[in-house]
Amino acid sequence: MNIDLIFSIINIVLIATTPLVFASIGELVTEKSGVLNLGVEGMMLVGAVTAFVTLVITNNYFLTFLFGMLSGLLMSSLFAFLVLILLSNQVATGLALTIFGIGLSSMIGKKYIGTPIEGVNPYYFIILSFFVVYAVNQFLYKTKPGLILRAVGESHISAHAQGYNVIKIRFLSIAFGGLMCGLAGAYMSIAYAPMWQENMVAGRGWIALALVVFATWKPGRALLGAYIFGSVSILQMNLQGFGVRIPAQFFVMAPYLATIIVLVIISSDRLRIKLSAPACLTIPFFRGR
Amino acid sequence: MINIYPKIISRGHPSLLMTYLAPIIAIVLTLITGSIIFSFMGFTPFFALHTFFISPISTYYGVSELFLKATPLALIAIGLSFCFKNNIYNIGAEGQLTMGAIFGGGVGIFFYNVEGFWLLPLIIICGAIGGIIWAMIPAILKVRFNTNEILTSLMLVYVAALILDYLVVGPWRDPDGLSFPKTRPFNDSARMPLLFEGLRVHFGLILTIISVFIAWFIYSKTMLGYQLKVAGLSPKASRFAGFNQNKLVYITFGICGALSGIAGVGEVTGPIGLIYRDISPNYGFTAIIVAFLGRLHPVGIIFASIVIALTYLGAEDAQLFMQVPQAVGFVFQGLVLFYLLGADLLINYRISFYKRSLINEH
């Protein structure tokens, strides 16, 4: 194994892991405030298609990523309105967001399947992803607003009694999650692929959700988890390259099976999950009790 | 300026009226939104809604297609209602459907040249077993390892789809199929009998109706139904009453897996007659919407499955006559669920309008 091959593997791992980092760090912030948004997959798809269509129409990379992120934000605002104002069930609403996102993205993107575009260098975003993780970590654990956000996630009643606006804080956390998922999707269709295809996110949104559990809700560990994950799924591709004769489908299966195995290992420590999960996760907050 | 301010107020008791009214509100709001979307696309709303919701079912064939699509939706949604009532979020019914099709269809391929009255029942039983096996994985992981069933059941959807893909391009591929990724066709005794000559609606519909009755019976007349009700309303009360929550997890996952597996068998032995890659247009996911829209009640689920089946047919017609991508059907399905979840607020809360100066007094 020569040095070039090692570099090329590291290169592929970096490129393939970045969307998982963006999506999981966004979802982590949302969950820290006590809201579980299962719509990650849907938001990523809408982000991906919006960015792609914007690039085809305007040919402007700044607008492409801006609109990609804003579409994620818009999707998450819809979710936020339902769960925060109309007090709907978070699990069901998140599922609805994903189903809606799958439909909306394939409807918008139908005309653009196979349209060639010029991709953008993924390295800017790889660097950005590390920065975002660092910034989120600093924000959550070293600043007062971060402390308030975590307080809302641990006990919304106490935070409310202290005079903090639970709904507003949760809305902002959900919106940040939406922005990051939109960015992850835009990265997928503009930098990673670069192309549009129906359902191109292929379960990465759900894997990002699993990574948050794996990380026991800590940003640094989410980054680490994403990279372990990215390496495993790239490794299987390389094994295939070295002539291990297993049908291709079983290689493609590896990330999904790895997710299950990782979840089992982390979750079997019930006490640890109980202590690390935000105590108010999925519990709605109604002020006028 | 009008100083009126809406305020959400708890009702104290859930409103029964709103429980049944919410799905209707959701459907009406979806239709209104649909008209707005269509008029933005440059269609007259009446023409668009007619193409989408009326013309697909204006023939006998169309009505038969409606029930053909509603059959798997209702079957899976009934299975899901057991899980959801128990606060188990099994969202991997699509994978359980695929596994049912693999197990049941596998039997059909194995006996491709053997005819017999016993063949179809055997296929259905094997399909149910396939679905149960696939549903037991997240169930066991949840009970033994505390693993989140939402994520594991969903991951297994991808795994099942890839296993199916491997089988139809690999060992099970039709030797006379010109290398198309599909299996041999089943023989006639392995196919679901048709209910009417020339229409595609099949025996699966009868199985669905039977399942509806059984589900209704379980919910309203048995101890299991009572335990599910208690566990759903208050997990704590259920524990104090000594109900075995782990057993309920296994039973509800098992029922859902069996019904989803049978739905998968219905697809491959009904309209298709062989196994290929895309056996299901997301029935397993759409059934989640059907289950909620039907209020997790067997009869409600029948109505909901018909409404949602119509969005499938409407989307096909919209693609044919209006050149609108078929995915518009999924957009409508997502919208219905959004509106329903929003309208559900009215079950436990009511909205009052106050003058701004009075707000502080309430």
XYZ file of C-alpha atoms in Angstrom:
651
model
C 0.000 0.000 0.000
C 1.697 3.174 -1.113
C 1.384 6.696 0.204
C -0.737 7.884 -2.716
C -3.395 5.308 -2.000
C -3.524 6.309 1.668
C -3.947 9.941 0.678
C -6.662 9.104 -1.791
C -8.522 7.102 0.867
C -8.259 9.998 3.352
C -9.462 12.309 0.606
C -12.531 10.181 -0.121
C -13.309 9.781 3.592
C -13.191 13.560 4.110
C -15.434 14.217 1.130
C -17.964 11.520 1.989
C -18.202 12.313 5.716
C -18.809 16.062 5.531
C -22.597 15.961 4.870
C -22.986 13.652 7.874
C -21.071 16.164 10.010
C -23.246 19.107 8.949
C -26.531 17.258 9.349
C -25.685 15.627 12.673
C -24.329 18.829 14.251
C -27.495 20.676 13.198
C -29.724 17.955 14.594
C -27.614 17.848 17.758
C -28.357 21.514 18.480
C -32.063 20.933 17.833
C -32.131 17.945 20.167
C -30.143 19.802 22.839
C -33.065 22.231 23.070
C -35.419 19.291 23.663
C -36.872 18.817 20.181
C -36.462 15.675 18.082
C -36.726 16.506 14.380
C -36.944 13.295 12.337
C -37.191 15.348 9.144
C -33.426 15.479 8.538
C -33.640 13.302 5.416
C -36.433 15.436 3.957
C -34.689 18.735 4.722
C -31.459 17.475 3.164
C -33.275 16.425 -0.009
C -35.032 19.769 -0.350
C -31.734 21.563 0.316
C -30.048 19.443 -2.342
C -32.665 20.057 -5.013
C -33.023 23.771 -4.250
C -29.278 24.294 -4.483
C -29.083 22.311 -7.707
C -31.926 24.187 -9.405
C -30.499 27.524 -8.224
C -27.119 26.670 -9.715
C -28.636 25.634 -13.051
C -30.668 28.853 -13.240
C -28.313 31.489 -11.798
C -24.886 29.861 -12.134
C -23.960 31.662 -8.928
C -22.390 29.535 -6.188
C -23.091 31.979 -3.401
C -26.827 32.067 -4.169
C -26.791 28.287 -4.634
C -25.656 27.593 -1.112
C -27.662 30.461 0.335
C -30.905 29.150 -1.153
C -30.010 25.577 -0.288
C -29.637 26.564 3.354
C -32.713 28.797 3.321
C -34.858 25.971 1.938
C -33.736 23.794 4.853
C -34.596 26.677 7.168
C -38.038 27.007 5.612
C -38.735 23.288 6.004
C -37.620 23.360 9.621
C -39.793 26.444 10.300
C -42.801 24.493 9.092
C -41.862 21.740 11.519
C -41.254 24.280 14.295
C -44.656 25.888 13.788
C -46.388 22.517 14.058
C -44.540 21.183 17.091
C -44.079 24.442 19.014
C -47.265 26.376 18.324
C -49.717 23.610 17.411
C -48.101 21.187 19.910
C -48.134 18.266 17.476
C -46.362 14.978 18.125
C -42.695 15.487 17.253
C -42.086 11.978 15.934
C -45.080 12.035 13.596
C -44.384 15.594 12.426
C -40.766 14.752 11.678
C -41.881 11.751 9.639
C -44.343 13.975 7.789
C -41.516 16.398 7.044
C -39.438 13.587 5.547
C -42.304 12.208 3.438
C -43.150 15.734 2.284
C -39.488 16.483 1.540
C -39.053 13.313 -0.522
C -42.133 14.205 -2.603
C -41.344 17.894 -2.961
C -37.721 17.324 -3.939
C -38.508 14.736 -6.598
C -41.315 16.922 -7.948
C -39.076 19.988 -8.245
C -36.073 18.033 -9.474
C -37.842 15.909 -12.094
C -36.824 18.204 -14.964
C -33.233 18.428 -13.770
C -32.265 14.759 -13.591
C -29.106 14.360 -15.664
C -28.525 18.092 -16.129
C -24.735 18.559 -16.073
C -23.311 21.148 -13.675
C -19.858 22.216 -12.644
C -19.287 21.105 -9.065
C -17.469 23.114 -6.440
C -14.326 22.109 -4.561
C -15.498 20.195 -1.479
C -12.491 21.249 0.585
C -13.969 24.619 1.509
C -16.861 22.797 3.085
C -14.710 20.205 4.787
C -12.849 23.017 6.536
C -16.142 24.762 7.283
C -17.561 21.577 8.826
C -14.709 21.359 11.351
C -15.178 25.015 12.162
C -18.929 24.578 12.684
C -18.385 21.692 15.085
C -15.851 23.734 17.047
C -18.138 26.776 17.101
C -21.164 24.759 18.225
C -19.122 23.143 20.984
C -17.895 26.524 22.204
C -21.379 27.976 21.978
C -23.077 25.165 23.893
C -20.533 24.786 26.674
C -18.742 28.144 26.944
C -21.424 30.803 26.430
C -24.501 31.881 28.351
C -26.945 31.494 25.435
C -25.582 27.962 25.021
C -26.248 27.262 28.681
C -29.794 28.595 28.306
C -30.372 26.398 25.259
C -29.256 23.319 27.196
C -31.386 24.367 30.163
C -34.448 24.531 27.914
C -33.670 20.991 26.740
C -33.191 19.663 30.263
C -36.186 21.290 31.923
C -38.385 23.653 29.974
C -40.522 24.391 33.000
C -37.544 25.631 35.033
C -36.219 27.629 32.079
C -39.653 29.176 31.648
C -39.821 30.013 35.340
C -36.445 31.724 35.032
C -38.004 33.995 32.440
C -36.567 32.511 29.272
C -38.731 32.248 26.178
C -38.782 28.480 25.623
C -40.647 28.675 22.311
C -38.251 31.241 20.844
C -35.143 29.354 21.922
C -36.513 26.092 20.534
C -37.520 27.786 17.313
C -33.985 29.108 16.815
C -32.484 25.681 17.573
C -34.791 23.988 15.078
C -33.958 26.690 12.520
C -30.229 26.104 12.988
C -30.816 22.397 12.424
C -32.704 23.244 9.235
C -29.909 25.511 7.987
C -27.313 22.806 8.558
C -29.424 20.102 6.878
C -29.981 22.439 3.923
C -26.228 22.988 3.738
C -25.587 19.238 3.952
C -28.040 18.663 1.107
C -26.578 21.474 -1.013
C -23.115 20.016 -0.436
C -24.358 16.632 -1.642
C -25.808 17.845 -4.928
C -23.187 20.554 -5.698
C -19.878 19.379 -4.242
C -20.170 15.653 -3.527
C -22.087 14.201 -6.437
C -22.310 16.867 -8.324
C -25.690 16.028 -9.858
C -29.339 15.647 -8.926
C -31.006 12.280 -8.568
C -34.233 11.286 -6.819
C -33.634 10.258 -3.208
C -29.911 10.935 -3.606
C -29.444 11.482 0.125
C -30.042 7.713 0.459
C -30.621 7.501 4.194
C -27.771 9.790 5.275
C -30.292 11.935 7.128
C -31.288 8.941 9.229
C -27.665 8.017 9.769
C -27.051 11.587 10.997
C -29.871 11.086 13.507
C -28.232 7.883 14.681
C -24.894 9.708 14.998
C -26.424 12.129 17.498
C -27.361 9.187 19.726
C -23.944 7.630 19.130
C -22.314 10.927 20.171
C -24.387 10.933 23.378
C -25.337 14.507 22.382
C -21.741 15.867 22.422
C -20.508 17.812 19.341
C -16.934 16.498 19.394
C -18.120 12.920 19.509
C -20.553 13.555 16.680
C -17.582 14.592 14.535
C -15.604 11.545 15.648
C -18.603 9.273 15.042
C -19.178 10.692 11.588
C -15.555 10.021 10.659
C -15.532 6.483 12.045
C -18.688 5.942 10.064
C -17.334 7.533 6.900
C -14.162 5.446 7.137
C -16.083 2.204 7.556
C -18.267 2.865 4.548
C -15.265 3.878 2.404
C -13.293 0.884 3.604
C -15.926 -1.444 2.209
C -15.593 0.268 -1.161
C -11.841 -0.297 -1.094
C -12.154 -3.921 -0.017
C -14.218 -4.341 -3.127
C -11.388 -2.711 -5.087
C -8.903 -5.233 -3.632
C -10.920 -8.034 -5.156
C -12.897 -9.356 -2.196
C -15.631 -11.202 -4.060
C -18.915 -10.308 -2.395
C -21.967 -9.041 -4.341
C -22.066 -5.238 -4.547
C -25.385 -5.013 -2.676
C -23.789 -6.328 0.494
C -21.183 -3.567 0.387
C -23.858 -0.922 -0.042
C -25.624 -2.470 2.968
C -22.613 -1.910 5.233
C -23.384 1.657 6.449
C -26.970 0.717 7.368
C -25.885 -2.394 9.230
C -23.066 -0.445 10.876
C -25.624 2.122 12.089
C -27.690 -0.610 13.720
C -24.657 -2.208 15.368
C -23.364 1.147 16.634
C -26.791 2.052 18.049
C -27.011 -1.292 19.825
C -23.592 -0.876 21.416
C -24.271 2.676 22.615
C -27.875 2.183 23.698
C -27.331 -0.997 25.684
C -25.821 1.193 28.401
C -29.238 2.412 29.529
C -27.954 4.622 32.312
C -25.541 6.471 30.045
C -28.254 7.221 27.478
C -30.590 8.337 30.227
C -27.988 10.679 31.689
C -26.821 12.175 28.388
C -30.107 12.616 26.526
C -31.781 16.012 27.045
C -34.436 15.280 29.659
C -37.203 17.128 27.787
C -36.528 15.504 24.404
C -39.860 15.078 22.506
C -41.907 16.517 25.398
C -44.052 19.437 24.170
C -44.128 22.691 26.090
C -47.500 24.351 26.696
C -47.313 27.648 28.525
C -50.903 28.158 29.513
C -51.137 25.170 31.803
C -56.801 48.467 14.401
C -58.313 45.282 15.735
C -56.627 44.161 18.899
C -57.674 40.548 18.885
C -55.240 37.912 19.943
C -55.655 34.131 19.527
C -54.900 32.056 22.567
C -54.683 28.281 22.930
C -56.616 27.016 25.924
C -56.651 23.470 27.295
C -60.041 21.768 27.053
C -59.497 19.566 30.096
C -61.065 16.595 28.293
C -60.235 15.483 24.738
C -63.022 16.403 22.332
C -64.525 13.355 20.641
C -66.058 15.501 17.918
C -62.694 16.967 16.990
C -61.075 13.513 16.970
C -63.299 12.616 14.019
C -63.478 16.083 12.495
C -59.702 16.650 12.346
C -59.098 14.237 9.411
C -61.879 15.921 7.440
C -60.449 19.380 8.173
C -57.041 18.077 7.058
C -58.403 16.701 3.770
C -60.293 19.918 2.994
C -57.230 22.072 3.733
C -55.102 19.787 1.543
C -57.543 20.200 -1.338
C -57.440 23.981 -0.943
C -53.630 23.962 -0.835
C -53.614 21.624 -3.830
C -55.758 24.034 -5.851
C -53.411 26.875 -4.982
C -50.341 24.834 -5.997
C -51.999 23.798 -9.263
C -53.060 27.332 -10.123
C -49.452 28.467 -9.576
C -48.474 25.791 -12.084
C -50.884 27.334 -14.567
C -53.819 24.895 -14.383
C -57.367 25.861 -13.561
C -57.912 24.403 -10.080
C -61.189 22.739 -11.045
C -59.628 20.946 -14.014
C -56.622 19.906 -11.945
C -58.633 18.600 -9.005
C -60.978 16.825 -11.386
C -58.035 15.133 -13.109
C -56.528 14.286 -9.755
C -59.487 13.106 -7.709
C -62.519 12.448 -9.907
C -61.490 11.113 -13.289
C -59.284 8.270 -11.945
C -62.339 6.650 -10.345
C -64.951 7.403 -12.980
C -64.708 3.896 -14.481
C -65.132 0.418 -12.992
C -61.501 -0.224 -13.811
C -60.540 2.930 -11.922
C -62.528 1.885 -8.858
C -60.875 -1.529 -8.975
C -57.456 0.152 -9.136
C -58.449 2.276 -6.145
C -59.161 -0.811 -4.061
C -56.056 -2.505 -5.411
C -53.929 0.343 -4.024
C -55.971 0.661 -0.825
C -55.513 -3.055 -0.029
C -51.828 -3.001 1.017
C -52.178 0.476 2.546
C -55.006 -0.596 4.843
C -53.369 -3.918 5.691
C -50.083 -2.290 6.728
C -51.814 0.626 8.466
C -53.756 -1.812 10.665
C -50.478 -3.440 11.622
C -48.968 -0.028 12.336
C -51.961 0.967 14.443
C -51.043 -1.819 16.902
C -47.516 -0.419 17.180
C -48.511 3.246 17.353
C -51.221 2.612 19.975
C -48.467 1.098 22.084
C -46.188 4.132 21.458
C -43.858 1.954 19.383
C -42.724 3.881 16.326
C -42.119 1.104 13.836
C -41.489 3.009 10.620
C -39.881 0.097 8.812
C -43.058 -1.479 7.440
C -41.644 -1.029 3.942
C -38.803 -3.388 4.853
C -41.200 -5.881 6.423
C -43.272 -5.754 3.235
C -40.143 -6.423 1.158
C -39.145 -9.354 3.361
C -42.670 -10.767 3.105
C -42.443 -10.543 -0.672
C -39.038 -12.274 -0.599
C -40.170 -15.131 1.678
C -43.570 -15.628 0.044
C -42.303 -14.998 -3.456
C -39.370 -17.338 -2.832
C -41.832 -20.171 -2.207
C -43.657 -19.225 -5.392
C -40.424 -19.391 -7.393
C -39.349 -22.670 -5.766
C -42.655 -24.274 -6.811
C -42.822 -22.504 -10.164
C -43.746 -25.735 -11.957
C -45.863 -27.334 -9.217
C -49.537 -26.448 -9.080
C -51.831 -27.023 -6.117
C -54.518 -25.469 -3.989
C -52.083 -25.503 -1.042
C -49.569 -23.268 -2.772
C -51.144 -19.838 -2.220
C -51.864 -20.391 1.504
C -48.284 -21.607 1.930
C -46.991 -18.475 0.194
C -49.126 -16.210 2.374
C -47.963 -17.933 5.564
C -44.320 -17.748 4.497
C -44.747 -14.074 3.605
C -46.174 -13.388 7.043
C -43.262 -15.257 8.615
C -40.810 -13.189 6.567
C -42.418 -9.982 7.761
C -42.423 -11.200 11.369
C -38.739 -12.134 11.235
C -37.847 -8.695 9.893
C -40.032 -6.954 12.507
C -38.551 -9.022 15.331
C -35.080 -7.549 14.766
C -35.968 -4.017 15.929
C -38.271 -5.518 18.589
C -35.508 -7.661 20.099
C -32.997 -4.812 19.860
C -35.435 -2.512 21.637
C -36.276 -4.926 24.435
C -32.809 -6.369 24.990
C -30.538 -3.441 24.145
C -32.782 -0.373 24.609
C -32.135 0.563 20.959
C -34.313 3.214 19.317
C -36.774 1.302 17.120
C -37.349 4.268 14.787
C -33.779 4.200 13.521
C -33.240 0.427 13.475
C -36.518 -0.353 11.718
C -35.759 2.309 9.100
C -32.208 1.073 8.478
C -33.644 -2.410 7.904
C -35.762 -0.998 5.059
C -32.591 -0.246 3.119
C -31.114 -3.634 3.998
C -34.250 -5.483 2.838
C -34.341 -3.517 -0.422
C -30.711 -4.434 -1.107
C -31.328 -8.116 -0.338
C -34.229 -8.048 -2.804
C -32.017 -6.317 -5.352
C -29.310 -8.952 -4.879
C -31.809 -11.806 -5.319
C -33.438 -10.492 -8.493
C -30.185 -9.648 -10.262
C -28.391 -12.694 -8.841
C -29.574 -16.167 -7.847
C -33.305 -15.696 -8.504
C -33.073 -14.035 -11.910
C -35.310 -15.496 -14.581
C -33.104 -17.727 -16.762
C -35.352 -16.896 -19.753
C -35.684 -13.220 -18.791
C -33.151 -11.695 -21.211
C -31.088 -10.573 -18.185
C -33.799 -8.242 -16.927
C -33.608 -7.981 -13.126
C -36.746 -9.988 -12.425
C -37.632 -13.526 -11.364
C -39.619 -16.211 -13.188
C -43.368 -15.618 -13.171
C -45.356 -17.609 -10.605
C -47.786 -20.217 -11.887
C -51.518 -19.556 -11.688
C -52.169 -21.457 -8.467
C -49.647 -19.195 -6.716
C -51.472 -16.034 -7.750
C -54.097 -14.184 -5.717
C -57.473 -15.016 -7.313
C -59.123 -12.048 -9.003
C -62.424 -10.908 -7.533
C -63.923 -9.748 -10.839
C -63.132 -10.863 -14.364
C -60.980 -8.282 -16.158
C -60.299 -6.144 -13.097
C -57.073 -6.304 -11.123
C -58.529 -6.126 -7.605
C -57.755 -9.449 -5.926
C -58.261 -11.760 -2.951
C -55.939 -9.560 -0.882
C -58.879 -7.197 -0.419
C -60.801 -9.979 1.357
C -57.777 -10.665 3.565
C -57.655 -6.968 4.418
C -61.315 -6.846 5.367
C -60.871 -9.933 7.545
C -57.876 -8.260 9.223
C -59.970 -5.174 9.894
C -62.562 -7.298 11.714
C -59.925 -9.165 13.687
C -58.220 -5.909 14.649
C -61.529 -4.410 15.726
C -62.267 -7.534 17.764
C -58.853 -7.450 19.441
C -59.117 -3.766 20.264
C -62.595 -3.841 21.709
C -63.103 -7.349 23.105
C -59.818 -8.772 24.324
C -57.367 -8.289 27.176
C -54.616 -7.529 24.668
C -56.614 -4.630 23.270
C -57.200 -3.316 26.761
C -53.512 -3.581 27.634
C -52.604 -1.697 24.456
C -55.065 1.036 25.322
C -53.677 1.449 28.813
C -50.061 1.311 27.643
C -50.775 3.947 25.034
C -52.599 6.323 27.352
C -50.279 5.944 30.304
C -47.167 3.757 30.250
C -46.851 4.204 34.015
C -50.353 2.934 34.730
C -49.644 -0.025 32.482
C -46.532 -0.903 34.497
C -48.359 -0.601 37.802
C -51.126 -2.826 36.496
C -48.450 -5.449 35.904
C -48.795 -5.571 32.118
C -45.661 -6.939 30.516
C -44.469 -4.105 28.285
C -41.756 -6.229 26.642
C -44.340 -8.794 25.609
C -46.483 -6.013 24.128
C -43.496 -4.793 22.099
C -43.004 -8.270 20.637
C -46.711 -8.791 19.944
C -47.296 -5.427 18.267
C -44.144 -5.656 16.170
C -45.106 -9.223 15.258
C -48.628 -8.295 14.163
C -47.318 -5.386 12.109
C -44.620 -7.540 10.517
C -47.107 -10.291 9.640
C -49.608 -7.901 8.034
C -46.878 -5.994 6.168
C -45.453 -9.298 4.953
C -48.882 -10.371 3.696
C -49.193 -6.990 1.959
C -45.892 -7.738 0.236
C -47.162 -11.160 -0.833
C -50.318 -9.483 -2.132
C -48.245 -7.234 -4.361
C -46.047 -9.926 -5.898
C -48.718 -12.613 -6.247
C -51.463 -10.144 -7.165
C -50.963 -7.530 -9.865
C -47.290 -8.280 -10.595
C -47.038 -12.091 -10.644
C -43.266 -12.149 -10.194
C -40.624 -10.361 -8.120
C -38.653 -7.413 -9.398
C -36.896 -4.416 -7.886
C -39.712 -1.936 -7.358
C -42.474 -4.050 -5.877
C -43.876 -1.250 -3.740
C -44.317 2.480 -4.397
C -43.529 3.343 -0.755
C -46.670 1.621 0.573
C -44.892 0.958 3.860
C -44.206 4.644 4.465
C -47.507 5.934 3.109
C -49.331 3.522 5.428
C -47.963 5.588 8.336
C -50.084 8.476 7.060
C -53.059 6.149 6.575
C -52.763 4.925 10.152
C -52.739 8.441 11.591
C -55.435 9.721 9.245
C -57.612 6.741 10.226
C -57.125 7.642 13.895
C -55.524 4.211 14.529
C -59.058 2.788 14.330
C -59.767 -0.174 11.981
C -62.792 1.459 10.355
C -61.103 4.851 10.110
C -58.149 3.162 8.447
C -60.399 1.766 5.693
C -61.635 5.258 4.805
C -58.146 6.744 5.081
C -56.640 4.050 2.871
C -59.161 4.841 0.145
C -58.425 8.578 0.352
C -54.673 8.034 0.208
C -54.976 5.395 -2.546
C -56.696 8.094 -4.567
C -53.590 10.292 -4.328
C -51.611 7.476 -5.986
C -54.097 7.191 -8.865
C -54.457 10.960 -9.131
C -50.704 11.379 -9.358
C -50.565 8.835 -12.207
C -53.284 10.701 -14.092
C -51.678 14.067 -13.349
C -48.478 12.786 -14.934
C -50.350 11.485 -17.992
C -52.686 14.410 -18.656
C -50.950 17.381 -17.039
C -47.263 16.437 -17.312
C -46.939 16.975 -13.575
C -44.338 14.652 -11.983
C -45.902 11.700 -10.188
C -44.132 12.739 -6.976
C -46.922 15.308 -6.531
C -48.829 12.427 -4.911
C -46.262 12.215 -2.110
C -46.440 15.994 -1.667
C -50.192 15.691 -1.105
C -49.671 12.811 1.308
C -47.174 14.872 3.294
C -49.551 17.833 3.318
C -52.461 15.740 4.604
C -50.341 14.545 7.492
C -49.132 18.076 8.291
C -52.658 19.435 8.372
C -53.894 16.482 10.382
C -51.178 16.905 13.004
C -51.966 20.615 13.147
C -55.711 20.044 13.394
C -55.154 17.514 16.181
C -54.479 20.505 18.404
C -58.240 21.021 18.496
C -58.757 17.658 20.218
C -57.106 18.728 23.453
C -57.165 22.498 23.123
C -59.488 25.180 21.887
C -58.605 28.505 20.419
C -60.116 31.602 21.944
C -59.825 35.147 20.731
C -59.220 37.835 23.289
C -58.960 41.545 23.118
C -55.370 42.401 23.866
C -56.137 44.205 27.125
C -57.804 41.098 28.544
C -54.946 38.707 27.937
C -53.312 39.161 31.296
C -56.474 38.219 33.124
C -56.546 34.766 31.529
